Coordinates of C-alpha atoms in Angstrom, one line a residue:
X2 CA 105.2 53.9 149.4
X3 CA 107.2 54.0 152.7
X4 CA 106.0 56.2 155.6
X5 CA 108.6 57.4 158.2
X6 CA 107.7 59.4 161.3
X7 CA 110.2 62.1 162.0
X8 CA 109.8 65.0 164.4
X9 CA 106.1 64.4 164.7
X10 CA 105.5 64.3 160.9
X11 CA 104.8 61.3 158.7
X12 CA 107.0 61.3 155.6
X13 CA 106.2 59.2 152.6
X14 CA 109.3 57.8 151.0
X15 CA 109.1 56.7 147.4
X16 CA 110.2 53.1 146.9
X17 CA 113.3 52.6 144.7
X18 CA 113.2 50.8 141.4
X19 CA 111.2 47.6 141.5
X20 CA 113.4 44.5 141.8
X21 CA 116.1 46.0 144.0
X22 CA 116.9 44.3 147.3
X23 CA 115.5 45.6 150.6
X24 CA 118.7 47.2 151.5
X25 CA 119.0 49.1 148.2
X26 CA 115.3 50.1 148.4
X27 CA 115.4 51.5 151.9
X28 CA 118.7 53.2 151.2
X29 CA 117.5 54.9 148.1
X30 CA 114.2 56.0 149.7
X31 CA 115.9 57.7 152.7
X32 CA 118.6 59.3 150.5
X33 CA 115.9 60.8 148.2
X34 CA 114.0 62.1 151.2
X35 CA 117.1 63.8 152.4
X36 CA 118.0 65.2 149.0
X37 CA 114.5 66.7 148.5
X38 CA 114.4 68.2 152.0
X39 CA 111.5 66.1 153.3
X40 CA 114.0 65.0 155.9
X41 CA 115.5 68.3 156.8
X42 CA 118.8 69.0 158.5
X43 CA 118.7 68.0 162.2
X44 CA 115.7 65.7 161.8
X45 CA 115.8 62.7 164.1
X46 CA 115.2 59.3 162.5
X47 CA 113.2 56.5 164.1
X48 CA 115.1 53.9 166.0
X49 CA 116.4 51.0 163.9
X50 CA 114.0 48.7 165.8
X51 CA 110.9 50.9 165.0
X52 CA 111.9 51.5 161.4
X53 CA 112.5 47.7 160.9
X54 CA 108.9 47.1 162.1
X55 CA 107.5 49.8 159.8
X56 CA 109.3 48.3 156.8
X57 CA 108.9 44.7 157.7
X58 CA 112.6 44.1 157.3
X59 CA 115.3 42.7 159.5
X60 CA 116.7 45.2 162.0
X61 CA 120.2 44.3 160.7
X62 CA 119.1 45.6 157.3
X63 CA 118.1 49.0 158.8
X64 CA 121.4 49.1 160.8
X65 CA 123.4 48.5 157.6
X66 CA 121.4 51.3 155.7
X67 CA 122.1 53.7 158.6
X68 CA 125.8 52.8 158.6
X69 CA 126.0 53.3 154.8
X70 CA 124.2 56.7 154.9
X71 CA 126.5 57.8 157.7
X72 CA 129.6 56.7 155.8
X73 CA 128.3 58.7 152.8
X74 CA 127.8 61.8 154.9
X75 CA 124.0 62.0 155.1
X76 CA 123.5 60.9 158.7
X77 CA 125.2 61.3 162.0
X78 CA 124.7 59.2 165.2
X79 CA 124.9 60.5 168.8
X80 CA 125.6 57.9 171.4
X81 CA 122.5 57.4 173.6
X82 CA 120.5 60.0 171.7
X83 CA 119.7 58.6 168.2
X84 CA 120.5 59.2 164.5
X85 CA 120.0 62.6 162.8
X86 CA 120.2 64.1 159.4
X87 CA 123.4 66.0 159.0
X88 CA 123.4 69.8 158.6
X89 CA 122.7 71.1 155.1
X90 CA 122.2 67.6 153.5
X91 CA 120.8 69.1 150.3
X92 CA 124.2 70.7 149.5
X93 CA 125.7 67.2 149.5
X94 CA 123.7 66.2 146.5
X95 CA 123.3 69.5 144.6
X96 CA 126.2 71.6 143.0
X97 CA 126.9 74.9 144.6
X98 CA 125.8 77.9 142.5
X99 CA 128.5 80.0 140.9
X100 CA 127.5 83.5 142.0
X101 CA 129.8 85.0 139.3
X102 CA 127.3 83.6 136.7
X103 CA 126.3 80.1 135.8
X104 CA 128.4 76.9 136.1
X105 CA 131.7 76.2 134.5
X106 CA 131.8 72.6 133.2
X107 CA 135.1 70.8 132.6
X108 CA 136.2 70.9 129.0
X109 CA 136.5 67.8 126.9
X110 CA 139.0 67.2 124.2
X111 CA 137.1 66.4 121.0
X112 CA 138.0 62.8 120.1
X113 CA 138.2 61.2 116.7
X114 CA 135.1 59.2 115.9
X115 CA 135.7 55.4 116.1
X116 CA 135.2 53.3 113.0
X117 CA 134.6 50.2 115.1
X118 CA 131.1 48.9 116.1
X119 CA 130.0 49.6 119.7
X120 CA 128.6 46.5 121.4
X121 CA 128.2 43.0 120.1
X122 CA 125.9 42.2 117.1
X123 CA 125.4 39.2 114.9
X124 CA 127.3 39.9 111.7
X125 CA 125.3 39.9 108.5
X126 CA 126.6 39.1 105.1
X127 CA 128.9 40.7 103.9
X128 CA 130.3 42.4 107.0
X129 CA 134.0 42.9 106.4
X130 CA 136.9 42.2 108.8
X131 CA 135.1 39.3 110.5
X132 CA 136.8 35.9 110.8
X133 CA 135.1 32.5 110.9
X134 CA 134.3 32.3 114.5
X135 CA 132.3 29.1 113.9
X136 CA 135.6 27.4 113.0
X137 CA 137.4 28.3 116.3
X138 CA 138.4 25.1 118.1
X139 CA 136.7 25.8 121.3
X140 CA 137.1 22.3 122.7
X141 CA 140.9 22.3 122.3
X142 CA 141.1 25.8 123.8
X143 CA 138.9 24.8 126.7
X144 CA 141.1 21.8 127.5
X145 CA 144.2 23.9 127.5
X146 CA 142.6 26.6 129.6
X147 CA 141.4 24.0 132.1
X148 CA 144.9 22.4 132.4
X149 CA 146.5 25.8 132.9
X150 CA 144.2 26.6 135.9
X151 CA 144.8 23.2 137.4
X152 CA 148.5 23.4 137.2
X153 CA 149.4 27.1 137.5
X154 CA 151.4 28.1 140.6
X155 CA 150.3 31.0 142.7
X156 CA 153.5 32.9 142.0
X157 CA 152.5 33.2 138.3
X158 CA 149.3 34.9 139.2
X159 CA 150.8 38.2 140.2
X160 CA 152.4 41.0 138.1
X161 CA 153.8 40.2 134.7
X162 CA 156.6 41.5 132.4
X163 CA 155.2 44.5 130.4
X164 CA 156.3 42.8 127.2
X165 CA 154.1 39.8 128.0
X166 CA 154.2 36.1 128.8
X167 CA 157.7 34.8 128.0
X168 CA 156.3 31.4 126.7
X169 CA 154.1 33.2 124.2
X170 CA 156.9 35.5 123.1
X171 CA 159.2 32.6 122.5
X172 CA 156.5 30.7 120.6
X173 CA 155.9 33.8 118.4
X174 CA 159.6 34.2 117.6
X175 CA 159.7 30.7 116.2
X176 CA 156.4 30.8 114.4
X177 CA 157.0 34.2 112.8
X178 CA 160.4 33.2 111.6
X179 CA 159.0 30.2 109.7
X180 CA 155.7 31.7 108.5
X181 CA 156.6 35.4 107.9
X182 CA 160.3 35.6 107.7
X183 CA 160.5 37.9 110.7
X184 CA 163.9 38.1 112.4
X185 CA 163.7 38.6 116.2
X186 CA 164.2 37.3 119.7
X187 CA 161.8 37.2 122.6
X188 CA 163.2 40.3 124.2
X189 CA 161.9 42.4 121.3
X190 CA 158.4 41.0 121.2
X191 CA 155.5 42.8 122.9
X192 CA 152.1 41.3 123.6
X193 CA 149.4 43.9 123.2
X194 CA 145.5 44.0 123.1
X195 CA 145.6 44.3 119.3
X196 CA 147.0 46.3 116.4
X197 CA 145.3 49.5 117.5
X198 CA 146.9 49.3 120.9
X199 CA 150.3 48.6 119.3
X200 CA 150.0 51.7 117.0
X201 CA 148.9 53.8 119.9
X202 CA 152.0 52.9 121.9
X203 CA 154.2 53.6 118.9
X204 CA 152.6 57.0 118.4
X205 CA 153.3 57.8 122.0
X206 CA 156.9 56.8 121.6
X207 CA 157.9 58.3 118.2
X208 CA 155.4 61.0 117.1
X209 CA 156.0 64.7 117.6
X210 CA 153.4 67.4 117.5
X211 CA 152.4 68.0 113.8
X212 CA 154.7 65.2 112.8
X213 CA 154.0 63.9 109.3
X214 CA 152.6 60.4 108.9
X215 CA 152.2 58.7 105.5
X216 CA 149.1 56.5 105.2
X217 CA 147.8 54.3 102.4
X218 CA 144.9 55.7 100.3
X219 CA 142.6 53.9 100.4
X220 CA 143.7 52.5 103.7
X221 CA 142.8 51.3 107.2
X222 CA 140.5 53.9 108.8
X223 CA 141.3 53.0 112.4
X224 CA 145.0 53.8 112.0
X225 CA 144.4 57.0 110.1
X226 CA 142.0 58.3 112.8
X227 CA 144.3 57.2 115.6
X228 CA 147.3 59.2 114.3
X229 CA 145.1 62.2 113.8
X230 CA 144.1 62.0 117.4
X231 CA 147.8 62.4 118.3
X232 CA 147.9 65.7 116.3
X233 CA 149.8 64.2 113.3
X234 CA 149.7 65.7 109.8
X235 CA 148.3 62.8 107.7
X236 CA 149.5 62.5 104.1
X237 CA 147.6 60.0 102.0
X238 CA 149.7 58.0 99.6
X239 CA 147.9 56.4 96.6
X240 CA 147.8 52.6 96.3
X241 CA 147.8 50.6 93.0
X242 CA 148.3 47.0 92.0
X243 CA 151.8 47.0 93.5
X244 CA 150.9 48.6 96.8
X245 CA 151.8 52.0 98.1
X246 CA 153.2 54.2 95.4
X247 CA 156.3 55.4 97.3
X248 CA 157.0 59.1 96.4
X249 CA 160.5 59.9 95.0
X250 CA 162.6 63.0 95.8
X251 CA 160.6 64.0 98.8
X252 CA 161.5 67.5 100.2
X253 CA 163.0 67.5 103.7
X254 CA 160.0 69.5 105.0
X255 CA 157.6 66.8 103.8
X256 CA 159.5 63.7 104.9
X257 CA 157.5 61.4 107.2
X258 CA 158.2 60.6 110.8
X259 CA 156.0 57.5 110.6
X260 CA 154.7 55.4 107.7
X261 CA 151.7 53.1 108.1
X262 CA 151.6 50.3 105.6
X263 CA 149.9 46.8 105.1
X264 CA 152.4 45.2 102.6
X265 CA 151.4 41.6 102.8
X266 CA 147.7 42.1 102.1
X267 CA 146.8 45.7 101.6
X268 CA 143.7 47.0 103.5
X269 CA 141.2 47.2 101.9
X270 CA 142.3 46.5 98.2
X271 CA 144.0 43.2 99.0
X272 CA 147.1 43.7 96.8
X273 CA 150.6 42.6 97.8
X274 CA 153.3 45.2 97.9
X275 CA 155.9 44.4 95.3
X276 CA 159.6 43.8 96.2
X277 CA 160.8 47.0 94.3
X278 CA 158.2 49.1 96.2
X279 CA 159.3 47.6 99.5
X280 CA 162.9 48.5 98.8
X281 CA 161.8 52.0 97.7
X282 CA 159.9 52.4 101.0
X283 CA 162.9 51.3 103.1
X284 CA 165.1 53.7 101.2
X285 CA 162.8 56.6 101.9
X286 CA 162.6 55.7 105.5
X287 CA 166.4 55.6 105.7
X288 CA 166.7 59.1 104.2
X289 CA 163.9 60.6 106.3
X290 CA 164.9 58.9 109.6
X291 CA 161.3 57.5 109.7
X292 CA 159.7 54.6 111.4
X293 CA 157.6 52.1 109.4
X294 CA 154.7 50.5 111.1
X295 CA 154.0 47.2 109.2
X296 CA 150.5 46.0 109.9
X297 CA 150.4 42.3 109.1
X298 CA 146.8 41.9 110.1
X299 CA 146.1 38.7 108.1
X300 CA 149.3 37.9 106.3
X301 CA 148.9 34.2 107.1
X302 CA 145.5 33.9 105.4
X303 CA 146.7 33.2 101.9
X304 CA 145.0 30.5 99.8
X305 CA 147.4 30.1 96.9
X306 CA 151.1 30.8 96.6
X307 CA 153.3 31.5 99.6
X308 CA 153.3 35.3 100.2
X309 CA 156.4 37.5 100.3
X310 CA 158.2 37.5 103.6
X311 CA 157.4 40.4 106.0
X312 CA 158.9 43.8 105.3
X313 CA 160.7 43.5 108.6
X314 CA 162.6 40.5 107.3
X315 CA 164.5 42.7 104.7
X316 CA 165.0 45.7 106.9
X317 CA 168.7 46.2 107.5
X318 CA 168.4 49.5 109.3
X319 CA 166.1 48.7 112.2
X320 CA 163.3 51.0 111.2
X321 CA 160.4 48.5 110.8
X322 CA 157.9 47.7 113.6
X323 CA 156.1 44.5 112.7
X324 CA 152.6 44.2 114.2
X325 CA 150.1 41.4 114.0
X326 CA 146.9 40.3 115.7
X327 CA 145.0 37.2 116.6
X328 CA 141.7 38.9 116.2
X329 CA 141.6 37.8 112.5
X330 CA 143.0 34.3 113.0
X331 CA 141.4 33.3 116.2
X332 CA 138.8 35.5 117.9
X333 CA 138.2 39.3 118.0
X334 CA 137.1 38.9 121.7
X335 CA 140.5 37.4 122.6
X336 CA 142.0 40.9 122.3
X337 CA 145.6 39.7 121.8
X338 CA 148.1 41.0 119.3
X339 CA 151.9 41.5 119.1
X340 CA 154.6 43.7 117.8
X341 CA 158.2 43.0 117.0
X342 CA 160.3 46.2 117.5
X343 CA 163.9 47.3 116.9
X344 CA 166.4 47.2 119.8
X345 CA 166.3 50.9 120.5
X346 CA 162.5 50.9 121.0
X347 CA 162.5 48.1 123.6
X348 CA 163.3 50.2 126.7
X349 CA 161.1 53.2 125.8
X350 CA 158.2 50.9 125.1
X351 CA 158.7 48.8 128.2
X352 CA 158.4 52.0 130.3
X353 CA 155.4 53.2 128.3
X354 CA 153.6 49.8 128.4
X355 CA 154.2 49.7 132.2
X356 CA 152.9 53.2 132.6
X357 CA 149.7 52.8 130.5
X358 CA 148.4 49.2 129.9
X359 CA 150.8 47.7 132.6
X360 CA 150.5 44.3 130.9
X361 CA 148.0 42.1 129.1
X362 CA 146.2 39.4 131.1
X363 CA 148.8 36.6 131.3
X364 CA 146.3 33.7 131.6
X365 CA 145.1 34.0 128.0
X366 CA 148.7 34.4 126.9
X367 CA 149.8 31.2 128.6
X368 CA 147.0 29.3 126.9
X369 CA 147.8 30.8 123.5
X370 CA 151.5 29.9 124.0
X371 CA 150.5 26.2 124.4
X372 CA 148.0 26.4 121.5
X373 CA 150.9 27.5 119.2
X374 CA 153.6 25.3 120.6
X375 CA 151.5 22.1 120.3
X376 CA 150.8 22.9 116.6
X377 CA 147.1 23.7 117.1
X378 CA 147.5 27.2 115.7
X379 CA 149.2 26.0 112.5
X380 CA 146.5 23.4 111.9
X381 CA 143.8 26.1 112.6
X382 CA 145.4 28.4 110.0
X383 CA 145.4 25.7 107.4
X384 CA 141.7 25.0 108.1
X385 CA 140.9 28.7 107.7
X386 CA 142.8 28.9 104.5
X387 CA 140.8 26.0 103.0
X388 CA 137.5 27.3 104.3
X389 CA 138.1 30.9 103.1
X390 CA 139.1 29.7 99.7
X391 CA 135.9 27.8 99.4
X392 CA 133.7 30.7 100.7
X393 CA 135.4 33.2 98.4
X394 CA 135.0 30.9 95.5
X395 CA 131.3 30.6 96.2
X396 CA 130.9 34.4 96.5
X397 CA 132.7 34.8 93.2
X398 CA 130.6 32.2 91.4
X399 CA 127.3 33.6 92.7
X400 CA 128.3 37.2 91.8
X401 CA 129.3 36.1 88.3
X402 CA 126.0 34.3 87.9
X403 CA 123.6 36.9 89.4
X404 CA 125.5 40.3 89.4
X405 CA 127.4 40.3 86.2
X406 CA 127.7 43.9 84.9
X407 CA 126.7 45.3 88.3
X408 CA 129.6 44.2 90.5
X409 CA 133.1 42.9 89.4
X410 CA 135.0 41.1 92.1
X411 CA 138.8 41.8 92.4
X412 CA 141.2 38.9 92.3
X413 CA 141.6 37.8 95.9
X414 CA 144.1 35.2 97.1
X415 CA 144.2 36.0 100.8
X416 CA 142.4 37.5 103.7
X417 CA 138.8 37.9 104.9
X418 CA 137.5 40.3 102.3
X419 CA 137.3 41.1 98.6
X420 CA 136.5 44.3 96.8
X421 CA 133.5 44.4 94.5
X422 CA 134.1 47.1 91.9
X423 CA 131.1 49.1 90.7
X424 CA 130.6 50.8 87.3
X425 CA 132.4 54.2 87.1
X426 CA 130.2 57.1 88.0
X427 CA 128.2 55.0 90.5
X428 CA 127.8 56.2 94.1
X429 CA 129.1 53.4 96.2
X430 CA 127.5 55.1 99.3
X431 CA 124.1 55.0 97.6
X432 CA 124.5 51.3 96.6
X433 CA 125.6 50.5 100.2
X434 CA 122.5 52.1 101.6
X435 CA 120.3 50.2 99.1
X436 CA 121.8 46.9 100.1
X437 CA 121.5 47.7 103.8
X438 CA 117.7 48.1 103.4
X439 CA 117.7 44.5 102.3
X440 CA 119.8 43.3 105.2
X441 CA 123.2 43.2 103.4
X442 CA 126.2 44.9 104.9
X443 CA 128.6 46.1 102.2
X444 CA 130.8 49.1 103.2
X445 CA 131.5 51.6 100.4
X446 CA 135.1 51.8 99.4
X447 CA 134.9 55.6 99.6
X448 CA 134.8 55.1 103.4
X449 CA 138.4 54.1 103.2
X450 CA 139.6 56.9 100.9
X451 CA 140.9 60.3 101.5
X452 CA 140.8 61.3 97.9
X453 CA 138.2 60.2 95.3
X454 CA 138.7 57.0 93.4
X455 CA 136.9 54.2 91.7
X456 CA 133.7 53.2 93.4
X457 CA 133.4 49.8 95.1
X458 CA 132.2 47.8 98.0
X459 CA 134.2 45.8 100.5
X460 CA 132.6 42.4 100.9
X461 CA 133.5 40.0 103.7
X462 CA 132.9 36.3 103.0
X463 CA 135.0 34.6 105.6
X464 CA 132.4 34.6 108.4
X465 CA 129.6 33.1 106.3
X466 CA 129.0 29.5 105.1
X467 CA 128.0 28.7 101.5
X468 CA 124.2 28.7 102.2
X469 CA 124.4 32.2 103.7
X470 CA 126.5 33.4 100.8
X471 CA 124.0 32.1 98.2
X472 CA 121.1 33.7 99.9
X473 CA 122.8 37.0 100.4
X474 CA 123.9 37.3 96.8
X475 CA 120.4 36.6 95.7
X476 CA 119.1 39.4 97.9
X477 CA 121.7 41.7 96.6
X478 CA 120.7 41.0 93.0
X479 CA 117.0 41.6 93.8
X480 CA 117.8 44.9 95.7
X481 CA 120.0 46.3 92.9
X482 CA 117.4 45.3 90.2
X483 CA 114.6 47.0 92.1
X484 CA 116.7 50.1 92.6
X485 CA 117.3 50.4 88.8
X486 CA 113.6 50.5 88.1

């Protein structure tokens, strides 16, 4: 407890939170005394020398506190006279009353809830959409990052092109042409903090109030909620074994302005959009004058046959925006993604990018450009493909052995996750809750649906080794057996 003599009275000043520095403690104590009126307006404070002795602190600390309180508007100094509390100090810290009745608080636009976890947490089997972080080549990345900082010139540490680091954009053009059949040049590539950021920019550029957006059902929840935030009318389009079931003969009033689709590896069912469906979608987009946002979130992660080329590769009308992310192939925390856009979107998006995000940190982009150009990215993808194939095979084997009749795994040849189908009539929400009580994360498929459909669970195996998978499936079997009793 601090005691300060002011105007012949001794004031007890409560010390600030334990562990703060002496400056912060004294500042908080004096500020609180002023706010509570224990140091009233016009009160003269002790000299800096006297207060320093009382508090057993350096006089320089007291001088710094007085200067800060003066700058913040609580104190005023008179040359040759001393330091005083300013007039009406309580009003500085308390809101003025609204004499017309109460206070009017600023309104808040109700946001869409986010489907993404808040804060870092250790993933538990079988959390979906999580890559094998344990396989990330940290040593190689560290060497490239160290070399970048040793060799970078100061002129490259200033502002950057809104589209991103030119070296990374050029590396992506070459890589995407070979791996995904994407046709582009560096000027049409934008580096963004991920797929969500890419979609947000596209919504800003092309969506109109109450514009119609087609989404896959079941589909990616993050995209669906984002376009709703922009006031779009969301139309769920069913998905089957060939991907989105593209409607025929759509009335003019119901034609979409934007279509969100995951053709290479549908999220969450994992199917690949057939070539006839792709052509049907492009034809509908041509008739409607619509844009197609192709989310290629894990198109490279295929274990068997080579996948179909990207939808963008067969687009002859310039309506497909191809977007990808390194969150699923490298690290979620890297926060780097990209989009390849048609020519007529380049200028609007450059202006919008400059106005909002400005540009993505170029240092990580430069390192990633080297990582790709030197072949490390390609080797890392091949390593992931082998590891994921092994981990998914283990999950399938253990589920067949211990959960036959309870969960039927879909055929998965790509990606991080696999669907575990449940018997019809089962509540996948109830099953998910039962498993969660045993430490198993298995998101219900109904979470991804707008309309009702077959119950199931989305199981992610990519982030867990074979020992973890065996143990988790065993716990799943025990939990489901106990719930049936």
